[in-house]
CSV table of C-alpha atoms in Angstrom, one decimal:
chain,number,residue,atom,x,y,z
A,1,UNK,CA,-41.6,-52.9,65.2
A,2,UNK,CA,-38.6,-50.6,64.8
A,3,UNK,CA,-37.5,-52.4,61.7
A,4,UNK,CA,-40.8,-51.6,60.0
A,5,UNK,CA,-39.9,-47.9,60.0
A,6,UNK,CA,-36.6,-48.4,58.1
A,7,UNK,CA,-36.4,-47.2,54.6
A,8,UNK,CA,-36.8,-44.1,52.4
A,9,UNK,CA,-39.4,-42.5,54.7
A,10,UNK,CA,-36.8,-42.4,57.5
A,11,UNK,CA,-34.2,-40.6,55.4
A,12,UNK,CA,-33.9,-36.8,55.5
A,13,UNK,CA,-35.6,-34.9,52.7
A,14,UNK,CA,-32.3,-33.9,51.2
A,15,UNK,CA,-29.4,-36.3,51.7
A,16,UNK,CA,-26.0,-34.6,51.2
A,17,UNK,CA,-23.8,-37.1,53.1
A,18,UNK,CA,-22.7,-39.1,50.1
A,19,UNK,CA,-19.1,-39.2,51.2
A,20,UNK,CA,-20.1,-41.3,54.2
A,21,UNK,CA,-22.3,-43.7,52.2
A,22,UNK,CA,-24.3,-43.3,49.0
A,23,UNK,CA,-28.0,-43.0,49.0
A,24,UNK,CA,-30.0,-44.1,47.2
A,25,UNK,CA,-28.1,-47.1,45.9
A,26,UNK,CA,-27.9,-47.9,42.2
A,27,UNK,CA,-31.1,-49.3,40.6
A,28,UNK,CA,-31.4,-53.0,41.0
A,29,UNK,CA,-29.0,-53.3,44.0
A,30,UNK,CA,-31.5,-54.2,46.6
A,31,UNK,CA,-33.4,-56.5,44.3
A,32,UNK,CA,-30.2,-58.4,43.5
A,33,UNK,CA,-29.5,-59.0,47.2
A,34,UNK,CA,-33.1,-60.1,47.7
A,35,UNK,CA,-32.9,-62.5,44.8
A,36,UNK,CA,-29.7,-64.0,46.1
A,37,UNK,CA,-31.1,-64.5,49.6
A,38,UNK,CA,-34.4,-66.0,48.4
A,39,UNK,CA,-33.3,-67.8,45.2
A,40,UNK,CA,-29.8,-69.0,45.8
A,41,UNK,CA,-28.3,-68.5,49.2
A,42,UNK,CA,-25.4,-70.9,48.5
A,43,UNK,CA,-21.8,-70.6,49.5
A,44,UNK,CA,-18.9,-70.6,47.2
A,45,UNK,CA,-16.1,-73.2,47.0
A,46,UNK,CA,-18.1,-75.3,49.4
A,47,UNK,CA,-20.7,-77.1,47.3
A,48,UNK,CA,-20.8,-79.3,44.2
A,49,UNK,CA,-24.2,-78.5,42.9
A,50,UNK,CA,-25.9,-76.0,40.6
A,51,UNK,CA,-26.7,-73.3,43.2
A,52,UNK,CA,-23.1,-73.2,44.4
A,53,UNK,CA,-21.8,-73.0,40.8
A,54,UNK,CA,-24.2,-70.1,40.2
A,55,UNK,CA,-22.9,-68.2,43.3
A,56,UNK,CA,-19.3,-68.8,42.1
A,57,UNK,CA,-20.2,-67.3,38.7
A,58,UNK,CA,-21.7,-64.3,40.4
A,59,UNK,CA,-18.5,-63.7,42.4
A,60,UNK,CA,-16.3,-64.2,39.3
A,61,UNK,CA,-18.3,-61.8,37.3
A,62,UNK,CA,-18.0,-59.2,40.0
A,63,UNK,CA,-14.2,-59.6,40.0
A,64,UNK,CA,-14.3,-59.1,36.2
A,65,UNK,CA,-16.4,-55.9,36.6
A,66,UNK,CA,-13.9,-54.5,39.1
A,67,UNK,CA,-11.0,-55.2,36.7
A,68,UNK,CA,-12.9,-53.3,34.0
A,69,UNK,CA,-13.8,-50.4,36.3
A,70,UNK,CA,-10.2,-49.9,37.4
A,71,UNK,CA,-8.8,-50.3,33.9
A,72,UNK,CA,-6.6,-53.1,35.1
A,73,UNK,CA,-5.4,-54.0,31.6
A,74,UNK,CA,-2.1,-55.9,31.8
A,75,UNK,CA,-1.6,-54.9,35.5
A,76,UNK,CA,-4.0,-57.7,36.4
A,77,UNK,CA,-4.2,-60.4,33.8
A,78,UNK,CA,-6.5,-62.5,36.0
A,79,UNK,CA,-9.5,-61.5,38.1
A,80,UNK,CA,-8.2,-63.8,40.8
A,81,UNK,CA,-6.1,-60.8,41.9
A,82,UNK,CA,-9.3,-59.0,43.1
A,83,UNK,CA,-9.8,-59.7,46.8
A,84,UNK,CA,-13.1,-59.1,48.6
A,85,UNK,CA,-13.2,-57.7,52.1
A,86,UNK,CA,-15.9,-56.0,54.0
A,87,UNK,CA,-14.8,-52.4,53.5
A,88,UNK,CA,-11.8,-50.2,52.4
A,89,UNK,CA,-10.5,-50.0,56.0
A,90,UNK,CA,-10.2,-53.8,56.2
A,91,UNK,CA,-8.5,-53.7,52.7
A,92,UNK,CA,-6.0,-51.1,53.9
A,93,UNK,CA,-5.3,-53.2,57.0
A,94,UNK,CA,-4.6,-56.2,54.8
A,95,UNK,CA,-2.2,-54.3,52.7
A,96,UNK,CA,-0.4,-52.3,55.4
A,97,UNK,CA,0.0,-55.0,58.0
A,98,UNK,CA,0.7,-57.7,55.4
A,99,UNK,CA,3.5,-55.7,53.8
A,100,UNK,CA,5.4,-53.8,56.4
A,101,UNK,CA,8.1,-55.1,58.7
A,102,UNK,CA,10.1,-53.6,61.5
A,103,UNK,CA,12.7,-51.2,60.1
A,104,UNK,CA,10.5,-50.2,57.1
A,105,UNK,CA,9.6,-46.5,56.5
A,106,UNK,CA,6.4,-45.3,54.8
A,107,UNK,CA,5.3,-42.0,53.2
A,108,UNK,CA,1.8,-40.8,53.6
A,109,UNK,CA,0.1,-37.4,52.8
A,110,UNK,CA,-0.9,-35.1,55.6
A,111,UNK,CA,-4.5,-35.5,54.4
A,112,UNK,CA,-4.9,-39.1,55.3
A,113,UNK,CA,-8.0,-40.7,56.8
A,114,UNK,CA,-7.7,-42.8,60.0
A,115,UNK,CA,-8.1,-45.9,57.9
A,116,UNK,CA,-4.4,-45.4,57.0
A,117,UNK,CA,-3.2,-43.5,60.0
A,118,UNK,CA,-4.5,-45.8,62.8
A,119,UNK,CA,-2.8,-48.9,61.4
A,120,UNK,CA,0.4,-47.0,61.0
A,121,UNK,CA,0.4,-45.5,64.4
A,122,UNK,CA,-0.3,-49.0,65.8
A,123,UNK,CA,2.7,-50.4,63.8
A,124,UNK,CA,5.0,-47.7,65.1
A,125,UNK,CA,5.3,-49.7,68.3
A,126,UNK,CA,6.7,-52.5,66.2
A,127,UNK,CA,9.5,-50.4,64.7
A,128,UNK,CA,7.8,-49.1,61.6
A,129,UNK,CA,8.2,-45.4,60.9
A,130,UNK,CA,6.1,-43.1,58.7
A,131,UNK,CA,6.5,-39.5,57.5
A,132,UNK,CA,3.7,-37.2,56.5
A,133,UNK,CA,4.2,-35.3,53.2
A,134,UNK,CA,3.0,-31.8,53.9
A,135,UNK,CA,0.0,-30.6,51.9
A,136,UNK,CA,-1.1,-27.1,51.3
A,137,UNK,CA,-4.1,-25.5,53.1
A,138,UNK,CA,-6.4,-26.4,50.2
A,139,UNK,CA,-5.4,-30.1,50.5
A,140,UNK,CA,-3.2,-30.3,47.4
A,141,UNK,CA,0.2,-31.9,47.4
A,142,UNK,CA,3.4,-31.3,45.4
A,143,UNK,CA,4.9,-34.7,44.3
A,144,UNK,CA,8.3,-33.1,44.6
A,145,UNK,CA,7.8,-32.7,48.3
A,146,UNK,CA,7.1,-36.5,48.5
A,147,UNK,CA,10.2,-37.4,46.5
A,148,UNK,CA,12.5,-35.3,48.8
A,149,UNK,CA,11.3,-37.4,51.8
A,150,UNK,CA,12.2,-40.8,50.4
A,151,UNK,CA,14.8,-42.7,52.5
A,152,UNK,CA,16.8,-45.8,51.9
A,153,UNK,CA,14.4,-47.7,54.1
A,154,UNK,CA,11.2,-46.4,52.5
A,155,UNK,CA,9.1,-49.4,51.6
A,156,UNK,CA,5.9,-47.8,50.3
A,157,UNK,CA,3.8,-44.8,49.7
A,158,UNK,CA,0.2,-45.2,51.0
A,159,UNK,CA,-2.1,-42.3,49.9
A,160,UNK,CA,-5.7,-41.5,49.5
A,161,UNK,CA,-6.9,-40.5,46.0
A,162,UNK,CA,-9.1,-37.6,47.2
A,163,UNK,CA,-9.8,-36.0,50.6
A,164,UNK,CA,-13.0,-37.0,52.4
A,165,UNK,CA,-12.9,-33.6,54.1
A,166,UNK,CA,-12.6,-31.1,51.3
A,167,UNK,CA,-12.6,-33.2,48.1
A,168,UNK,CA,-9.1,-32.3,46.8
A,169,UNK,CA,-7.7,-34.9,44.5
A,170,UNK,CA,-4.1,-35.9,45.1
A,171,UNK,CA,-1.6,-36.5,42.2
A,172,UNK,CA,-1.8,-40.3,42.0
A,173,UNK,CA,-0.2,-40.8,38.6
A,174,UNK,CA,2.8,-38.5,39.4
A,175,UNK,CA,3.3,-40.3,42.8
A,176,UNK,CA,3.1,-43.6,41.0
A,177,UNK,CA,5.9,-42.6,38.6
A,178,UNK,CA,8.1,-41.6,41.5
A,179,UNK,CA,7.4,-44.9,43.2
A,180,UNK,CA,8.4,-46.8,40.1
A,181,UNK,CA,11.6,-44.8,39.7
A,182,UNK,CA,12.7,-45.5,43.3
A,183,UNK,CA,11.4,-49.1,43.5
A,184,UNK,CA,8.8,-48.3,46.1
A,185,UNK,CA,5.4,-49.9,46.5
A,186,UNK,CA,2.4,-47.6,45.9
A,187,UNK,CA,-0.9,-48.3,47.7
A,188,UNK,CA,-3.9,-46.1,46.6
A,189,UNK,CA,-7.0,-45.6,48.8
A,190,UNK,CA,-9.9,-44.9,46.5
A,191,UNK,CA,-12.7,-44.7,49.1
A,192,UNK,CA,-13.8,-41.3,47.8
A,193,UNK,CA,-13.1,-41.7,44.1
A,194,UNK,CA,-14.0,-45.3,43.0
A,195,UNK,CA,-17.0,-45.1,40.7
A,196,UNK,CA,-16.6,-41.3,40.2
A,197,UNK,CA,-13.2,-40.5,38.9
A,198,UNK,CA,-11.5,-42.6,36.2
A,199,UNK,CA,-8.9,-44.8,37.9
A,200,UNK,CA,-6.5,-46.9,35.9
A,201,UNK,CA,-4.1,-49.3,37.7
A,202,UNK,CA,-1.7,-48.9,34.8
A,203,UNK,CA,-1.8,-45.1,34.6
A,204,UNK,CA,-1.5,-44.5,38.4
A,205,UNK,CA,1.2,-47.1,38.7
A,206,UNK,CA,-0.5,-48.5,41.8
A,207,UNK,CA,0.6,-51.8,43.1
A,208,UNK,CA,-2.7,-52.1,45.0
A,209,UNK,CA,-5.9,-50.2,44.9
A,210,UNK,CA,-8.2,-50.4,47.9
A,211,UNK,CA,-11.9,-49.7,47.4
A,212,UNK,CA,-15.2,-49.8,49.2
A,213,UNK,CA,-18.5,-50.8,47.7
A,214,UNK,CA,-20.9,-48.5,49.5
A,215,UNK,CA,-19.8,-45.0,48.4
A,216,UNK,CA,-19.2,-44.1,44.8
A,217,UNK,CA,-19.8,-47.7,43.6
A,218,UNK,CA,-23.4,-47.2,44.9
A,219,UNK,CA,-23.5,-50.7,46.4
A,220,UNK,CA,-24.3,-52.1,49.9
A,221,UNK,CA,-22.4,-51.6,53.1
A,222,UNK,CA,-20.2,-54.5,54.1
A,223,UNK,CA,-18.6,-54.8,50.7
A,224,UNK,CA,-15.1,-53.7,49.6
A,225,UNK,CA,-11.8,-55.1,48.6
A,226,UNK,CA,-8.5,-54.5,46.8
A,227,UNK,CA,-6.9,-55.1,43.4
A,228,UNK,CA,-3.3,-56.2,43.7
A,229,UNK,CA,-0.4,-56.8,41.3
A,230,UNK,CA,1.0,-60.3,41.4
A,231,UNK,CA,4.4,-59.2,42.6
A,232,UNK,CA,3.0,-57.4,45.7
A,233,UNK,CA,0.6,-60.3,46.5
A,234,UNK,CA,3.7,-62.5,46.9
A,235,UNK,CA,5.1,-60.1,49.5
A,236,UNK,CA,2.0,-59.9,51.7
A,237,UNK,CA,1.4,-62.0,54.7
A,238,UNK,CA,-2.4,-62.7,55.1
A,239,UNK,CA,-4.1,-60.8,57.9
A,240,UNK,CA,-6.8,-63.4,58.4
A,241,UNK,CA,-6.5,-67.1,57.8
A,242,UNK,CA,-8.8,-70.1,58.0
A,243,UNK,CA,-11.0,-72.2,55.8
A,244,UNK,CA,-11.3,-71.3,52.1
A,245,UNK,CA,-13.0,-74.4,50.7
A,246,UNK,CA,-9.8,-75.1,48.7
A,247,UNK,CA,-7.0,-77.6,49.4
A,248,UNK,CA,-8.8,-78.7,52.5
A,249,UNK,CA,-6.4,-81.6,53.0
A,250,UNK,CA,-3.8,-79.3,54.4
A,251,UNK,CA,-3.7,-76.8,57.4
A,252,UNK,CA,-1.3,-74.6,55.5
A,253,UNK,CA,-2.5,-71.2,54.2
A,254,UNK,CA,-3.1,-71.4,50.4
A,255,UNK,CA,-0.4,-69.7,48.4
A,256,UNK,CA,-2.6,-68.9,45.4
A,257,UNK,CA,-5.0,-66.0,44.7
A,258,UNK,CA,-7.5,-65.0,45.9
A,259,UNK,CA,-7.8,-67.8,48.5
A,260,UNK,CA,-4.7,-66.6,50.2
A,261,UNK,CA,-6.5,-63.5,51.4
A,262,UNK,CA,-10.2,-64.7,51.4
A,263,UNK,CA,-10.5,-66.9,54.5
A,264,UNK,CA,-14.1,-67.6,55.6
A,265,UNK,CA,-17.4,-67.0,54.0
A,266,UNK,CA,-17.7,-63.9,51.8
A,267,UNK,CA,-20.5,-61.4,52.1
A,268,UNK,CA,-22.3,-63.0,49.1
A,269,UNK,CA,-25.6,-61.1,49.4
A,270,UNK,CA,-23.5,-57.9,49.5
A,271,UNK,CA,-21.5,-59.0,46.5
A,272,UNK,CA,-24.7,-59.7,44.6
A,273,UNK,CA,-25.8,-56.2,45.3
A,274,UNK,CA,-22.4,-54.8,44.4
A,275,UNK,CA,-22.6,-56.8,41.1
A,276,UNK,CA,-25.9,-55.0,40.2
A,277,UNK,CA,-24.5,-51.6,41.2
A,278,UNK,CA,-21.4,-52.2,39.0
A,279,UNK,CA,-23.6,-53.2,36.1
A,280,UNK,CA,-25.5,-49.9,36.4
A,281,UNK,CA,-22.3,-47.9,36.9
A,282,UNK,CA,-20.6,-49.4,33.9
A,283,UNK,CA,-23.6,-48.7,31.7
A,284,UNK,CA,-23.4,-45.0,32.3
A,285,UNK,CA,-21.7,-42.7,29.7
A,286,UNK,CA,-18.0,-42.2,30.6
A,287,UNK,CA,-17.5,-39.2,32.8
A,288,UNK,CA,-21.2,-38.4,33.2
A,289,UNK,CA,-21.3,-39.1,36.9
A,290,UNK,CA,-18.3,-36.9,37.7
A,291,UNK,CA,-19.6,-34.1,35.4
A,292,UNK,CA,-23.0,-34.2,37.3
A,293,UNK,CA,-21.4,-34.1,40.7
A,294,UNK,CA,-19.1,-31.3,39.8
A,295,UNK,CA,-21.9,-29.3,38.3
A,296,UNK,CA,-23.7,-29.5,41.7
A,297,UNK,CA,-20.5,-28.7,43.5
A,298,UNK,CA,-20.0,-25.6,41.4
A,299,UNK,CA,-23.5,-24.5,42.1
A,300,UNK,CA,-23.1,-24.9,45.8
A,301,UNK,CA,-19.7,-23.1,45.9
A,302,UNK,CA,-21.2,-20.2,44.0
A,303,UNK,CA,-24.0,-20.1,46.5
A,304,UNK,CA,-21.6,-19.9,49.4
A,305,UNK,CA,-19.4,-17.1,47.9
A,306,UNK,CA,-21.5,-14.1,49.1
A,307,UNK,CA,-21.6,-15.5,52.6
A,308,UNK,CA,-17.8,-16.0,52.6
A,309,UNK,CA,-17.2,-12.5,51.2
A,310,UNK,CA,-19.5,-11.1,53.9
A,311,UNK,CA,-17.3,-12.8,56.6
A,312,UNK,CA,-20.0,-15.2,57.7
A,313,UNK,CA,-18.4,-18.5,56.8
A,314,UNK,CA,-15.2,-20.0,55.3
A,315,UNK,CA,-15.1,-22.4,52.4
A,316,UNK,CA,-12.4,-25.1,53.0
A,317,UNK,CA,-10.3,-26.3,50.2
A,318,UNK,CA,-10.5,-25.5,46.5
A,319,UNK,CA,-12.9,-22.8,45.3
A,320,UNK,CA,-13.3,-24.2,41.8
A,321,UNK,CA,-14.1,-27.6,40.4
A,322,UNK,CA,-10.6,-28.5,39.0
A,323,UNK,CA,-8.8,-31.2,40.9
A,324,UNK,CA,-11.7,-32.0,43.2
A,325,UNK,CA,-14.6,-34.3,43.9
A,326,UNK,CA,-18.1,-33.4,45.0
A,327,UNK,CA,-17.2,-32.9,48.7
A,328,UNK,CA,-17.3,-29.4,50.2
A,329,UNK,CA,-16.6,-28.4,53.8
A,330,UNK,CA,-17.5,-25.0,55.3
A,331,UNK,CA,-16.9,-23.4,58.7
A,332,UNK,CA,-19.6,-21.0,60.0
A,333,UNK,CA,-17.9,-18.0,61.7
A,334,UNK,CA,-20.5,-17.0,64.3
A,335,UNK,CA,-21.9,-20.4,65.4
A,336,UNK,CA,-20.7,-23.8,66.2
A,337,UNK,CA,-20.5,-26.2,63.2
A,338,UNK,CA,-22.5,-28.8,65.1
A,339,UNK,CA,-25.3,-26.2,65.6
A,340,UNK,CA,-25.4,-25.5,61.9
A,341,UNK,CA,-25.6,-29.2,61.0
A,342,UNK,CA,-28.3,-29.7,63.7
A,343,UNK,CA,-30.4,-26.9,62.3
A,344,UNK,CA,-30.0,-28.0,58.7
A,345,UNK,CA,-31.5,-31.4,59.8
A,346,UNK,CA,-34.0,-30.2,62.3
A,347,UNK,CA,-35.4,-27.2,60.3
A,348,UNK,CA,-34.8,-28.3,56.7
A,349,UNK,CA,-34.4,-32.0,56.6
A,350,UNK,CA,-30.9,-31.7,55.2
A,351,UNK,CA,-28.4,-34.4,56.1
A,352,UNK,CA,-24.7,-33.4,56.3
A,353,UNK,CA,-21.6,-34.6,58.3
A,354,UNK,CA,-20.1,-32.4,61.0
A,355,UNK,CA,-16.9,-32.8,63.0
A,356,UNK,CA,-13.5,-34.2,62.1
A,357,UNK,CA,-14.6,-36.9,59.7
A,358,UNK,CA,-12.1,-39.5,61.0
A,359,UNK,CA,-9.3,-37.4,59.5
A,360,UNK,CA,-7.6,-35.3,62.2
A,361,UNK,CA,-4.4,-34.9,60.2
A,362,UNK,CA,-6.4,-33.5,57.3
A,363,UNK,CA,-8.0,-30.9,59.6
A,364,UNK,CA,-4.7,-29.8,61.0
A,365,UNK,CA,-3.5,-29.3,57.4
A,366,UNK,CA,-6.6,-27.4,56.4
A,367,UNK,CA,-6.6,-25.2,59.5
A,368,UNK,CA,-9.9,-26.6,60.8
A,369,UNK,CA,-8.6,-28.4,63.9
A,370,UNK,CA,-10.1,-28.9,66.4
A,371,UNK,CA,-13.5,-27.5,65.6
A,372,UNK,CA,-14.0,-29.4,62.4
A,373,UNK,CA,-16.3,-28.5,59.5
A,374,UNK,CA,-19.8,-29.1,58.2
A,375,UNK,CA,-19.4,-31.3,55.1
A,376,UNK,CA,-21.7,-31.4,52.1
A,377,UNK,CA,-21.2,-34.2,49.7
A,378,UNK,CA,-23.1,-34.7,46.4
A,379,UNK,CA,-23.9,-37.8,44.5
A,380,UNK,CA,-25.2,-38.9,41.2
A,381,UNK,CA,-28.9,-38.9,42.3
A,382,UNK,CA,-28.8,-35.4,43.9
A,383,UNK,CA,-30.4,-32.5,42.0
A,384,UNK,CA,-29.9,-28.8,41.4
A,385,UNK,CA,-33.1,-28.1,43.4
A,386,UNK,CA,-31.6,-29.9,46.4
A,387,UNK,CA,-28.4,-27.9,46.2
A,388,UNK,CA,-30.3,-24.6,45.9
A,389,UNK,CA,-32.4,-25.5,49.0
A,390,UNK,CA,-29.3,-26.3,50.9
A,391,UNK,CA,-27.7,-23.0,49.9
A,392,UNK,CA,-30.7,-21.1,51.0
A,393,UNK,CA,-30.9,-23.0,54.3
A,394,UNK,CA,-27.3,-22.3,55.1
A,395,UNK,CA,-27.6,-18.7,54.3
A,396,UNK,CA,-30.7,-18.3,56.4
A,397,UNK,CA,-29.3,-20.1,59.4
A,398,UNK,CA,-26.0,-18.2,59.4
A,399,UNK,CA,-27.7,-14.8,58.8
A,400,UNK,CA,-29.8,-15.6,61.9
A,401,UNK,CA,-26.7,-16.2,63.9
A,402,UNK,CA,-25.2,-12.8,62.9
A,403,UNK,CA,-28.4,-11.1,64.1
A,404,UNK,CA,-27.8,-12.6,67.5
A,405,UNK,CA,-25.0,-11.9,70.0
A,406,UNK,CA,-22.2,-14.3,69.5
A,407,UNK,CA,-22.0,-17.2,71.9
A,408,UNK,CA,-19.1,-19.4,72.9
A,409,UNK,CA,-18.2,-22.1,70.5
A,410,UNK,CA,-18.8,-25.6,72.0
A,411,UNK,CA,-17.9,-27.9,69.2
A,412,UNK,CA,-17.9,-31.6,69.8
A,413,UNK,CA,-16.1,-33.5,67.1
A,414,UNK,CA,-17.7,-36.7,65.8
């Protein structure tokens, strides 16, 4: 059966697509999901028996872990202000569509992912405007450029914390200060940074932090959510409504947290896995994961320097490890990016991501539109040996292309 072939043996020999989803997951994640499915399996808010209470304790504990991870402090006095969704895209839709009204204006960076841009483009038809704050060709942003674009009708700044294309980290704390000064809501997308960079809700000044469970948090797909300040929660209209297991005597939407935003059954097996992943993450020495990933990033960048100097490829974004995550994009100069990615997989068993990475605005900013890039992203379980093998593989493939007559580029963006 096809399902019998799923698992580690089906993965490439070297997995360098951690920005898409982490692999392998944190130790204990799969076991926790299995234990939940076979030993509990109960719903929450919908049973008055021991198994249901056990499931509720698991969910509550996971909310507490997320408060700890994001340094909520006084920003969130109660874990009830942690809302579970199925991914960061759904979280951003909750926040964007729940907050904005016709006539509102929004600021975003020019590096945004479509998780932000598609909802905003959709809302343009309802009279909501947005302005892109221009970023430099390495993906960085000057907060002063953002402040100059604030209007009387500006309701919020919605911004990613780090680019999924080139790894550049944007100045969240500085933007948060500007938002506080001007009385503007600040929504931070941590898809690429949660679990890797230190993120404090207090220090960033964020009114809401959207996260996903399956990337840097090393948990399962289908998990995510957002942390929200009490004041902003009161301004949001729920995106999805229905049964919550609470105040069942009324057909009105609950006005208390988190039930107001958690209609229907949660992904409880996924939350069990996320709980285990967070336990593992929070047990690691502070800063150790980031240090490891940046060490690998530095090694890879150094390995690409000679090829760039020889005019065989272009490194996109920052050349050093300051102000970045473990995401590196390159563009080969004598072959199609898709061909390089295909040969890395076919000849060397190396998994990367090629194309536009659901971020066309970022590629326009970086000068890689419309051909896209080949993206390498490193995680906590990758090794120096894997990075060295990837470097040698890229060099060999590109050198081979330079020994052959150049052909037409035929990039297809994924």
